[in-house]
């Protein structure tokens, strides 16, 4: 059923298409008063340069405005999660597990400090990866089941986007605040002749963490995030902030829609 509706929406969208543009219809609709509404992007050179909102039936202004808010919030948050999180979620956890395994085989008291730091970083990275993958696994499952977007989807997108932002901030801060510990860890690994036992890529990884201290501190200061010592409180504050600003963006984006209702 959705396929037929999408074909009808694409037909409408072609009326507002400009030269060299491709039409992308987001496949999951928002249902408003038993009517399906779809978000459309007009893409040129792989970049969206315009948007519109259509139903396969006749659009009703009040319904369309409500539908656009839900479609915009969910789809733009999903894009943010993918764009911000894809590379970070792919970080190889063996960068953390390999030295931990080496320390377990050759325990030394002076490696305990470095071990604790690496364990903490590993926990953050695993949480980041799990959060990212869980969101997109859920998205894929609901898309395959052809389920429309719901308020629950928006809540999950807000939670995921905010949690990934918080995890990224906390992890970068943990590294930037502890470069001296990483330096000592490398020195102790060399002293115990363990440094060469991990791969060159893993050695480069830890060396770059030290070298990039200034860059990481600049990144922290530039992050648009609400900071709080309590991570649960920090997550709550950033969910509220994210939802507020995305709703503001939505109002501006609505004014730029090609098909004005």
Short mmCIF file of C-alpha atoms in Angstrom, two decimals, residues 28 51 54 60 62 69 88 94 109 132 149 152 162 168-169 178 181 185 192 194-195 201 203 215 225 227 250 258:
data_model
loop_
_atom_site.label_atom_id
_atom_site.label_comp_id
_atom_site.label_asym_id
_atom_site.label_seq_id
_atom_site.Cartn_x
_atom_site.Cartn_y
_atom_site.Cartn_z
CA UNK A 28 7.66 6.19 6.22
CA UNK A 51 11.75 20.10 0.56
CA UNK A 54 2.54 15.78 0.11
CA UNK A 60 -5.62 19.59 4.38
CA UNK A 62 -4.26 21.70 9.59
CA UNK A 69 6.23 18.66 12.43
CA UNK A 88 32.52 7.26 15.65
CA UNK A 94 40.46 -3.62 19.63
CA UNK A 109 51.02 -2.52 39.45
CA UNK A 132 23.81 3.88 17.35
CA UNK A 149 6.23 7.33 12.05
CA UNK A 152 7.42 6.98 20.03
CA UNK A 162 21.12 13.48 22.76
CA UNK A 168 30.90 11.90 22.60
CA UNK A 169 31.46 14.85 24.92
CA UNK A 178 43.97 12.45 31.09
CA UNK A 181 47.94 9.26 32.28
CA UNK A 185 50.83 4.30 30.40
CA UNK A 192 57.89 -3.68 30.66
CA UNK A 194 54.93 -4.62 26.14
CA UNK A 195 54.57 -1.58 23.86
CA UNK A 201 48.02 1.00 14.42
CA UNK A 203 50.44 2.40 19.11
CA UNK A 215 42.46 19.88 19.26
CA UNK A 225 25.95 20.85 24.40
CA UNK A 227 27.22 20.49 30.37
CA UNK A 250 11.04 23.03 11.81
CA UNK A 258 8.18 24.42 -2.16
#
